[in-house]
Coordinates of C-alpha atoms in Angstrom, one line a residue:
M1 CA 88.0 107.1 83.9
N2 CA 89.7 104.2 85.7
V3 CA 88.9 104.1 89.4
V4 CA 89.4 101.9 92.5
L5 CA 87.1 101.3 95.4
Y6 CA 88.1 101.9 99.0
M7 CA 85.8 100.4 101.6
R8 CA 86.2 100.2 105.4
Y9 CA 84.2 99.3 108.4
S10 CA 85.3 100.0 112.0
S11 CA 84.7 97.8 114.9
D12 CA 82.0 100.0 116.4
R13 CA 78.5 98.7 115.5
Q14 CA 79.5 97.6 112.0
T15 CA 79.8 94.2 110.4
E16 CA 81.1 92.5 107.3
Q17 CA 77.8 93.2 105.7
S18 CA 78.7 96.9 105.8
I19 CA 81.5 96.1 103.3
E20 CA 79.0 94.4 101.0
G21 CA 76.6 97.3 101.1
Q22 CA 79.4 99.8 100.5
E23 CA 80.6 97.8 97.5
R24 CA 77.2 97.4 96.0
I25 CA 76.4 101.1 96.1
C26 CA 79.9 102.1 94.9
M27 CA 79.7 99.7 92.0
E28 CA 76.2 101.0 91.0
F29 CA 77.5 104.6 91.2
C30 CA 80.5 103.7 88.9
E31 CA 78.2 102.0 86.4
R32 CA 76.0 105.1 86.2
E33 CA 79.0 107.5 85.9
G34 CA 80.7 105.3 83.3
Y35 CA 83.8 104.6 85.5
T36 CA 85.8 101.5 85.1
V37 CA 86.6 99.7 88.4
V38 CA 90.2 98.3 88.2
G39 CA 90.8 97.5 91.8
K40 CA 89.4 97.3 95.3
Y41 CA 91.0 98.1 98.7
I42 CA 89.2 96.9 101.9
D43 CA 90.1 97.5 105.5
R44 CA 88.1 95.5 108.1
A45 CA 87.6 96.7 111.7
A46 CA 90.0 99.7 111.3
S47 CA 89.2 103.1 112.8
A48 CA 89.6 106.0 110.5
F49 CA 90.5 108.5 113.2
K50 CA 93.3 107.2 115.4
D51 CA 94.6 104.2 113.4
T52 CA 95.3 105.6 109.9
E53 CA 98.8 104.0 110.1
K54 CA 97.2 100.6 110.8
R55 CA 94.9 100.7 107.8
I56 CA 97.0 98.4 105.7
E57 CA 94.9 98.5 102.5
F58 CA 94.5 102.3 102.8
N59 CA 98.2 102.8 102.9
R60 CA 98.8 100.4 100.0
M61 CA 96.2 102.3 98.0
I62 CA 98.1 105.6 98.6
R63 CA 101.4 103.9 97.5
D64 CA 99.8 102.3 94.5
S65 CA 98.6 105.7 93.3
D66 CA 102.2 106.5 92.3
R67 CA 101.8 104.1 89.4
C68 CA 99.2 106.4 87.8
Q69 CA 97.1 103.4 86.6
W70 CA 93.8 104.9 87.9
Q71 CA 92.5 108.4 88.3
G72 CA 89.9 108.1 91.1
V73 CA 89.2 106.6 94.5
V74 CA 85.5 105.9 95.0
V75 CA 84.3 105.7 98.6
Y76 CA 80.8 105.1 100.0
K77 CA 81.0 108.3 102.1
L78 CA 83.8 110.8 102.9
D79 CA 84.1 109.5 106.4
R80 CA 85.1 106.1 105.0
F81 CA 88.2 107.8 103.7
A82 CA 89.1 109.7 106.9
R83 CA 87.3 111.1 109.9
N84 CA 90.2 113.5 110.7
R85 CA 90.2 116.6 108.4
Y86 CA 94.0 116.9 108.6
D87 CA 94.5 113.2 107.5
A88 CA 91.8 113.8 104.8
A89 CA 93.6 116.8 103.5
T90 CA 97.1 115.2 103.7
F91 CA 96.2 112.0 101.9
K92 CA 94.0 113.8 99.3
A93 CA 97.0 116.0 98.6
K94 CA 99.1 113.0 98.0
L95 CA 96.5 111.5 95.7
K96 CA 96.1 114.8 93.9
K97 CA 99.8 115.0 93.2
N98 CA 99.4 111.6 91.4
G99 CA 96.4 112.8 89.4
V100 CA 93.9 111.0 91.6
K101 CA 90.6 112.4 92.9
V102 CA 88.6 111.1 95.9
I103 CA 84.9 110.6 94.9
S104 CA 82.0 110.0 97.2
A105 CA 79.3 107.6 95.9
T106 CA 76.6 109.0 98.1
E107 CA 77.6 112.7 98.6
N108 CA 77.5 114.3 95.2
I109 CA 80.0 117.2 96.0
S110 CA 81.0 119.4 93.1
D111 CA 84.4 120.9 92.3
S112 CA 83.1 124.4 92.6
P113 CA 84.3 126.7 95.4
E114 CA 81.0 126.0 97.2
G115 CA 81.7 122.3 96.9
V116 CA 85.1 122.8 98.6
I117 CA 83.5 124.7 101.5
L118 CA 80.8 121.9 101.8
E119 CA 83.4 119.2 101.8
A120 CA 85.4 120.9 104.5
V121 CA 82.3 121.2 106.7
L122 CA 81.3 117.6 106.2
E123 CA 84.8 116.4 107.0
G124 CA 84.8 118.6 110.1
M125 CA 81.5 117.3 111.3
A126 CA 82.7 113.7 110.7
E127 CA 85.8 114.4 112.8
F128 CA 83.6 115.9 115.5
Y129 CA 81.5 112.7 115.6
S130 CA 84.6 110.5 115.8
K131 CA 86.0 112.6 118.7
E132 CA 82.7 112.4 120.6
L133 CA 82.6 108.7 120.2
S134 CA 86.2 108.4 121.3
Q135 CA 85.6 110.6 124.4
K136 CA 82.7 108.4 125.5
I137 CA 84.9 105.2 125.1
T138 CA 87.8 107.0 126.9
R139 CA 85.5 108.0 129.8
G140 CA 84.5 104.3 130.3
M141 CA 88.1 103.1 130.1
R142 CA 89.2 105.7 132.7
E143 CA 86.4 104.5 135.1
S144 CA 87.8 101.0 134.7
A145 CA 91.3 102.2 135.2
Y146 CA 90.4 103.9 138.5
K147 CA 89.4 100.5 139.7
A148 CA 92.7 98.9 138.4
N149 CA 90.6 96.8 136.0
S150 CA 92.0 95.7 132.7
V151 CA 92.1 98.4 130.0
G152 CA 93.9 98.3 126.6
A153 CA 96.3 95.5 125.5
V154 CA 97.3 92.9 128.0
P155 CA 101.1 92.8 128.5
L156 CA 103.0 89.6 128.0
G157 CA 103.0 87.7 131.4
Y158 CA 99.5 88.6 132.4
K159 CA 96.0 87.4 131.8
I160 CA 92.6 88.7 132.7
E161 CA 90.3 87.1 135.3
N162 CA 87.2 88.9 136.5
K163 CA 88.4 92.1 134.9
K164 CA 91.6 92.0 136.9
Y165 CA 95.2 91.3 135.9
V166 CA 96.7 88.1 137.1
I167 CA 100.1 86.5 136.4
D168 CA 100.2 84.0 133.5
E169 CA 103.1 82.0 134.8
P170 CA 104.5 80.4 131.6
A171 CA 104.5 83.8 129.8
A172 CA 105.8 85.6 133.0
Q173 CA 108.9 83.3 132.9
I174 CA 109.6 84.7 129.4
V175 CA 109.5 88.2 130.7
R176 CA 111.7 87.4 133.7
E177 CA 114.3 85.7 131.4
A178 CA 114.3 88.8 129.0
F179 CA 115.0 91.2 131.9
K180 CA 117.6 88.9 133.4
R181 CA 119.5 88.4 130.1
Y182 CA 119.5 92.1 129.2
A183 CA 120.7 93.1 132.7
A184 CA 123.5 90.6 132.2
G185 CA 124.7 92.4 129.1
E186 CA 123.1 90.5 126.2
T187 CA 121.7 92.7 123.3
V188 CA 118.1 92.7 122.3
T189 CA 119.1 91.2 119.0
E190 CA 120.6 88.2 120.7
I191 CA 117.7 87.8 123.1
S192 CA 115.2 88.1 120.2
N193 CA 117.0 85.5 118.1
S194 CA 117.2 83.1 121.0
F195 CA 113.5 83.5 121.9
N196 CA 112.4 83.0 118.4
A197 CA 114.5 79.9 118.1
K198 CA 112.8 78.5 121.2
G199 CA 109.4 79.2 119.7
Y200 CA 108.5 82.0 122.2
R201 CA 105.9 84.4 121.0
T202 CA 104.8 87.9 122.1
A203 CA 101.4 88.7 123.7
R204 CA 100.0 89.0 120.2
N205 CA 101.5 85.6 119.1
N206 CA 104.0 87.2 116.9
K207 CA 107.8 86.6 116.7
F208 CA 110.0 88.8 118.8
N209 CA 111.9 91.8 117.4
K210 CA 113.8 94.8 118.8
N211 CA 110.7 96.8 119.4
S212 CA 109.2 94.0 121.4
F213 CA 111.8 94.4 124.1
H214 CA 112.1 98.2 124.1
V215 CA 108.3 98.2 124.9
M216 CA 108.7 95.5 127.5
F217 CA 111.7 96.9 129.3
R218 CA 109.9 100.3 129.8
N219 CA 106.6 98.9 131.0
E220 CA 106.3 99.9 134.6
R221 CA 103.3 97.5 135.1
Y222 CA 105.8 94.7 135.5
T223 CA 106.8 96.2 138.9
G224 CA 103.2 96.0 140.1
V225 CA 102.3 99.7 139.3
F226 CA 99.0 100.0 137.4
T227 CA 99.3 102.8 134.9
Y228 CA 96.8 104.2 132.4
Q229 CA 97.3 107.7 130.9
D230 CA 97.7 110.0 134.0
I231 CA 96.3 107.3 136.4
R232 CA 98.9 105.5 138.6
I233 CA 98.1 103.0 141.3
E234 CA 100.9 101.5 143.3
G235 CA 100.3 97.8 143.8
G236 CA 97.4 97.9 141.4
M237 CA 98.5 94.6 139.7
P238 CA 100.7 91.6 140.6
Q239 CA 104.5 92.2 140.3
I240 CA 106.6 90.1 137.9
I241 CA 109.9 92.1 138.0
D242 CA 111.5 93.5 141.1
E243 CA 112.2 97.3 141.2
E244 CA 116.0 96.9 141.3
T245 CA 116.1 94.9 138.1
F246 CA 113.7 97.2 136.4
K247 CA 115.8 100.3 137.3
A248 CA 119.0 98.5 136.2
V249 CA 117.5 97.7 132.8
G250 CA 116.3 101.2 132.5
R251 CA 119.8 102.6 133.1
M252 CA 121.2 100.3 130.5
L253 CA 118.6 101.3 127.9
K254 CA 119.5 104.9 128.5
S255 CA 123.2 104.3 128.1
N256 CA 122.8 102.1 125.0
A257 CA 120.4 104.4 123.3
K258 CA 121.4 105.2 119.8
A259 CA 122.1 108.8 118.6
P260 CA 119.1 110.5 117.1
A261 CA 118.7 109.9 113.4
R262 CA 120.0 112.5 111.1
G263 CA 117.5 112.0 108.4
K264 CA 115.2 114.8 107.3
A265 CA 112.2 115.5 109.5
K266 CA 108.8 115.3 107.8
V267 CA 107.7 118.8 106.9
D268 CA 104.1 119.6 105.8
Y269 CA 104.2 122.4 103.2
L270 CA 100.7 123.8 103.7
L271 CA 100.6 125.7 100.4
A272 CA 101.8 122.9 98.2
Q273 CA 100.0 122.9 94.9
K274 CA 98.5 126.3 95.8
L275 CA 101.5 128.6 95.7
F276 CA 102.6 129.8 92.3
C277 CA 105.4 132.0 90.9
G278 CA 104.0 135.2 89.5
H279 CA 107.0 135.6 87.1
C280 CA 106.7 132.4 85.2
G281 CA 103.4 130.8 86.5
T282 CA 105.1 127.6 87.7
A283 CA 104.1 126.0 91.0
M284 CA 106.4 126.7 93.9
L285 CA 107.9 123.6 95.6
G286 CA 108.7 123.0 99.3
E287 CA 112.5 122.7 100.0
S288 CA 114.8 122.5 103.0
G289 CA 118.4 123.4 103.6
H290 CA 121.0 124.3 106.2
S291 CA 122.6 127.6 107.1
A292 CA 126.3 128.0 107.7
T293 CA 125.7 127.3 111.4
G294 CA 123.8 124.0 110.6
R295 CA 120.4 125.4 111.3
V296 CA 117.6 123.8 109.3
Y297 CA 115.2 126.1 107.4
N298 CA 112.3 125.4 105.1
Y299 CA 111.2 127.5 102.2
Y300 CA 109.3 127.5 98.9
T301 CA 111.2 127.9 95.6
C302 CA 110.0 128.3 92.1
G303 CA 109.8 124.9 90.3
K304 CA 111.2 126.3 87.1
R305 CA 114.1 128.0 88.9
K306 CA 114.9 124.7 90.6
K307 CA 114.8 122.6 87.4
T308 CA 116.3 124.9 84.8
G309 CA 117.5 128.0 86.7
S310 CA 115.7 130.2 84.1
C311 CA 113.5 132.1 86.6
D312 CA 114.9 134.6 89.1
K313 CA 112.1 134.3 91.7
K314 CA 113.6 134.4 95.2
P315 CA 112.7 131.7 97.7
L316 CA 110.2 132.4 100.4
K317 CA 110.5 131.3 104.0
K318 CA 107.8 128.6 104.7
E319 CA 106.6 129.8 108.1
W320 CA 106.3 133.4 107.0
I321 CA 104.3 133.0 103.8
E322 CA 102.0 130.4 105.4
Q323 CA 101.2 132.6 108.4
A324 CA 100.8 135.7 106.3
V325 CA 98.2 133.9 104.1
V326 CA 96.3 132.5 107.1
E327 CA 96.2 135.8 108.9
E328 CA 94.9 137.5 105.8
A329 CA 92.3 134.8 105.2
L330 CA 91.0 135.1 108.8
K331 CA 90.1 138.7 108.1
L332 CA 87.4 137.4 105.8
L333 CA 85.7 135.4 108.7
T334 CA 83.7 138.3 109.9
P335 CA 80.2 137.5 111.3
K336 CA 78.7 138.6 108.0
R337 CA 81.1 136.6 106.0
I338 CA 80.5 133.5 108.1
E339 CA 76.8 133.8 107.4
E340 CA 77.5 134.0 103.7
I341 CA 79.8 130.9 103.8
A342 CA 77.1 129.0 105.7
D343 CA 74.6 130.0 103.1
M344 CA 77.0 128.7 100.4
A345 CA 77.4 125.4 102.2
I346 CA 73.6 125.0 102.7
K347 CA 72.8 125.9 99.1
Q348 CA 75.4 123.4 97.8
N349 CA 74.2 120.8 100.1
L350 CA 70.6 121.1 98.9
E351 CA 71.7 121.2 95.2
D352 CA 73.7 118.0 95.7
I353 CA 70.7 116.3 97.2
Q354 CA 68.5 117.4 94.4
N355 CA 71.1 116.4 91.8
D356 CA 71.7 113.0 93.3
K357 CA 71.3 110.1 90.8
V358 CA 71.1 107.2 93.2
I359 CA 67.5 107.5 94.3
P360 CA 66.0 108.6 90.9
G361 CA 67.7 105.6 89.3
L362 CA 66.3 103.2 92.0
R363 CA 62.9 104.8 91.6
E364 CA 63.0 104.2 87.9
D365 CA 63.8 100.6 88.5
L366 CA 60.9 100.4 91.0
A367 CA 58.5 101.9 88.6
D368 CA 59.5 99.4 85.9
L369 CA 59.1 96.5 88.4
E370 CA 55.6 97.7 89.4
K371 CA 54.6 97.9 85.8
R372 CA 55.8 94.4 85.1
I373 CA 54.0 93.1 88.2
S374 CA 50.8 94.9 87.1
N375 CA 51.0 93.2 83.7
L376 CA 51.3 89.8 85.3
F377 CA 48.3 90.5 87.5
K378 CA 46.3 91.3 84.4
L379 CA 47.3 88.0 82.9
A380 CA 46.2 86.2 86.0
E381 CA 42.9 88.0 86.0
Q382 CA 42.3 86.9 82.4
G383 CA 42.4 83.3 83.5
S384 CA 46.1 82.4 83.1
D385 CA 46.9 79.7 85.6
S386 CA 50.5 79.0 85.0
V387 CA 52.9 77.9 87.7
A388 CA 55.7 79.7 86.0
L389 CA 53.6 82.9 86.0
F390 CA 53.1 82.8 89.8
R391 CA 56.8 81.9 90.3
R392 CA 57.8 84.9 88.2
L393 CA 55.3 87.1 90.1
K394 CA 56.9 86.0 93.4
E395 CA 60.4 86.8 92.0
L396 CA 59.4 90.3 91.0
E397 CA 57.7 91.0 94.4
E398 CA 61.0 90.0 96.1
Q399 CA 62.9 92.3 93.7
K400 CA 60.5 95.1 94.6
K401 CA 61.0 94.7 98.3
D402 CA 64.8 94.7 97.8
I403 CA 64.7 98.0 95.8
E404 CA 62.3 99.6 98.3
K405 CA 64.8 98.7 101.0
R406 CA 67.7 100.2 99.0
I407 CA 65.7 103.4 98.5
D408 CA 65.2 103.6 102.3
E409 CA 69.0 103.1 102.8
A410 CA 69.8 105.7 100.2
M411 CA 67.4 108.2 101.8
S412 CA 69.0 107.7 105.2
N413 CA 72.4 108.6 103.7
Y414 CA 71.3 112.1 102.9
I415 CA 73.2 114.6 105.0
V416 CA 71.1 117.7 105.5
L417 CA 73.2 120.4 107.1
D418 CA 71.8 122.7 109.8
R419 CA 72.6 126.3 109.1
D420 CA 73.0 127.3 112.7
Q421 CA 75.4 124.4 113.3
V422 CA 77.5 125.4 110.3
V423 CA 77.7 129.0 111.6
W424 CA 78.7 127.8 115.0
W425 CA 81.3 125.5 113.4
L426 CA 82.9 128.3 111.4
S427 CA 82.8 130.8 114.2
K428 CA 85.1 128.5 116.2
F429 CA 87.9 129.3 113.7
T430 CA 87.8 133.1 114.4
R431 CA 89.4 132.2 117.8
G432 CA 92.0 129.9 116.4
N433 CA 95.8 130.1 116.9
C434 CA 97.5 131.3 113.8
D435 CA 100.8 129.8 115.0
D436 CA 99.3 126.3 115.2
P437 CA 100.2 124.3 112.0
N438 CA 97.0 122.2 112.3
F439 CA 94.9 125.3 112.4
Q440 CA 96.8 126.9 109.5
K441 CA 96.2 123.7 107.5
Y442 CA 92.5 123.7 108.0
I443 CA 92.1 127.4 107.1
I444 CA 94.3 127.0 104.0
D445 CA 92.5 123.8 102.8
M446 CA 89.1 125.3 103.3
L447 CA 89.5 128.9 102.2
I448 CA 92.5 129.2 99.9
N449 CA 92.2 128.4 96.2
S450 CA 95.6 129.7 95.0
V451 CA 98.3 132.1 95.9
T452 CA 100.5 133.9 93.4
V453 CA 103.6 135.8 94.5
W454 CA 105.9 138.3 92.7
D455 CA 109.3 139.9 93.7
E456 CA 108.8 143.6 93.3
P457 CA 111.7 145.8 92.0
D458 CA 111.7 147.9 95.2
G459 CA 112.3 144.8 97.3
W460 CA 108.7 144.2 98.3
Y461 CA 106.7 141.0 97.7
K462 CA 103.3 141.1 96.0
L463 CA 100.8 138.3 96.6
T464 CA 97.4 137.6 95.0
I465 CA 95.3 135.3 97.0
V466 CA 92.2 133.6 95.4
Y467 CA 89.6 132.3 97.9
N468 CA 86.9 129.7 97.6
L469 CA 84.3 132.3 98.4
S470 CA 81.6 134.5 97.0
P471 CA 80.3 137.3 96.8
Q472 CA 83.6 138.4 95.5
Q473 CA 86.0 141.2 96.3
T474 CA 89.7 142.2 95.8
R475 CA 91.6 143.6 98.8
T476 CA 95.0 145.2 98.4
V477 CA 97.1 145.7 101.5
K478 CA 100.8 146.2 102.5
L479 CA 102.3 144.3 105.3
D480 CA 105.7 144.0 107.0
G481 CA 107.1 140.6 106.1
C482 CA 110.2 138.5 106.2
S483 CA 112.3 136.4 103.9
D484 CA 115.5 136.2 105.9
F485 CA 116.4 132.5 106.7
A486 CA 119.0 133.4 109.3
T487 CA 116.9 135.5 111.6
G488 CA 113.4 135.4 113.0
C489 CA 110.4 137.2 111.4
P490 CA 109.0 140.4 112.8
P491 CA 105.2 140.6 113.4
L492 CA 103.1 141.3 110.3
K493 CA 101.9 144.9 110.2
E494 CA 99.3 146.2 107.8
N495 CA 100.0 149.5 106.0
P496 CA 97.3 152.1 106.5
N497 CA 97.2 152.8 102.8
T498 CA 94.7 150.1 101.9
T499 CA 92.4 150.1 98.9
V500 CA 89.4 147.9 98.3
I501 CA 88.0 147.2 94.9
Y502 CA 85.4 144.6 93.8
D503 CA 85.6 141.8 91.3
S504 CA 82.6 139.9 89.8
F505 CA 84.2 136.5 89.6
L506 CA 86.5 135.5 92.5
V507 CA 87.5 136.8 95.9
V508 CA 91.0 138.0 95.5
S509 CA 93.4 139.7 98.0
S510 CA 96.4 141.4 96.4
L511 CA 99.0 141.9 99.1
C512 CA 102.3 143.7 99.2
Y513 CA 104.9 142.5 101.7
V514 CA 108.2 144.3 102.6
K515 CA 111.4 142.3 103.2

């Protein structure tokens, strides 16, 4: 299999050596697995949590996956790919669509249902760590902000002295000129071209563009008001622009604002690649359209029906089917079921550790080195007094120290889950908001394996949901549903005529929904 490596280090407590270590371990992993490395993508000092859009190489890798020239992305650990579970799920879905799988070199996670659960838990824990770190940093920045000390990027026209903002006069003249010319009626394009021709540069030493001025003209700090999140301190920093000019520019920005773009809004179809037509077996695709009144609606339609028109499966309203699947899945998260899921994750975690190939391979290399060193000692004891022998012995001793260090590093990378922590983590989702798209996404990514839907002759819909769980059971229920694009959906109601049967392979819920 052809693969690429993705490596990243963030600015918190990591260095360039972190990239070298990640690359070495990933290359060794690929060699053991027989993978062919055809490319490398490296982001330096880029956070995985808040700045995904700034990870240039990461986004280039996602785009390059469209070419289908490789089938896997190997990362040192899952949190190198993304610390946010929603980002992880979104980008993995994009890669999966192009036939690409994300592979961890140090976390040997299987493709089994248990592996899916374990991966969701690990990604969730990584996000928790990232948020904790972010909160600590944010608390420190807020304390600085209360004192009107410098926080965040320094606006053009200011510089920092003793943690306070002071006017940088040459740059402040550029700011005053920009406000004056825009207030006089010049466009941002004209001002931008003029400034670039004069050699002016932004606070980040870049050329000016339209966005440079839209940010500048809305920055209240130029009037002497220190702002940070919800903190506002009048006179907290030196003033560059008078309030009258600032307000005049603000009014012009408002009147010159362009009409909203009419392009399609980005819609996340949560059941993409998991929802299938029961009539022909084809995956159902996310679509959008407009009603006669111009209202936008989103739905799933059978892929075969869309391409050839040979399937008569009716479209399904996106919001209705996603909420129905989530609400049904949440019924599985009883205290007993959560205990079972935690056991699955812990069991898979231990199996992955036991099946890990990194440390056994290193230990084999260490044993071979110790044997060769022992043989050289025997030669020395027999009277051999060769300079080359002692030089070689020294080289082998250095190699031994290096492998012992790598074994220690590999051992420190083991993630041993705590069962009580997993139970606590999963219990949080029993109190989640089923109307929250982010919550729906996490439940679907973690619990749902596939959903198959049929149109019944009597006007009902029948759904079969396969979960990533065991022990296994099949649950058949009837619920009030909705497929009307023009009106809202009534609340889902379960029919009292419910039967429960058991299956020995997969957890399946067969559901019937009425229009």
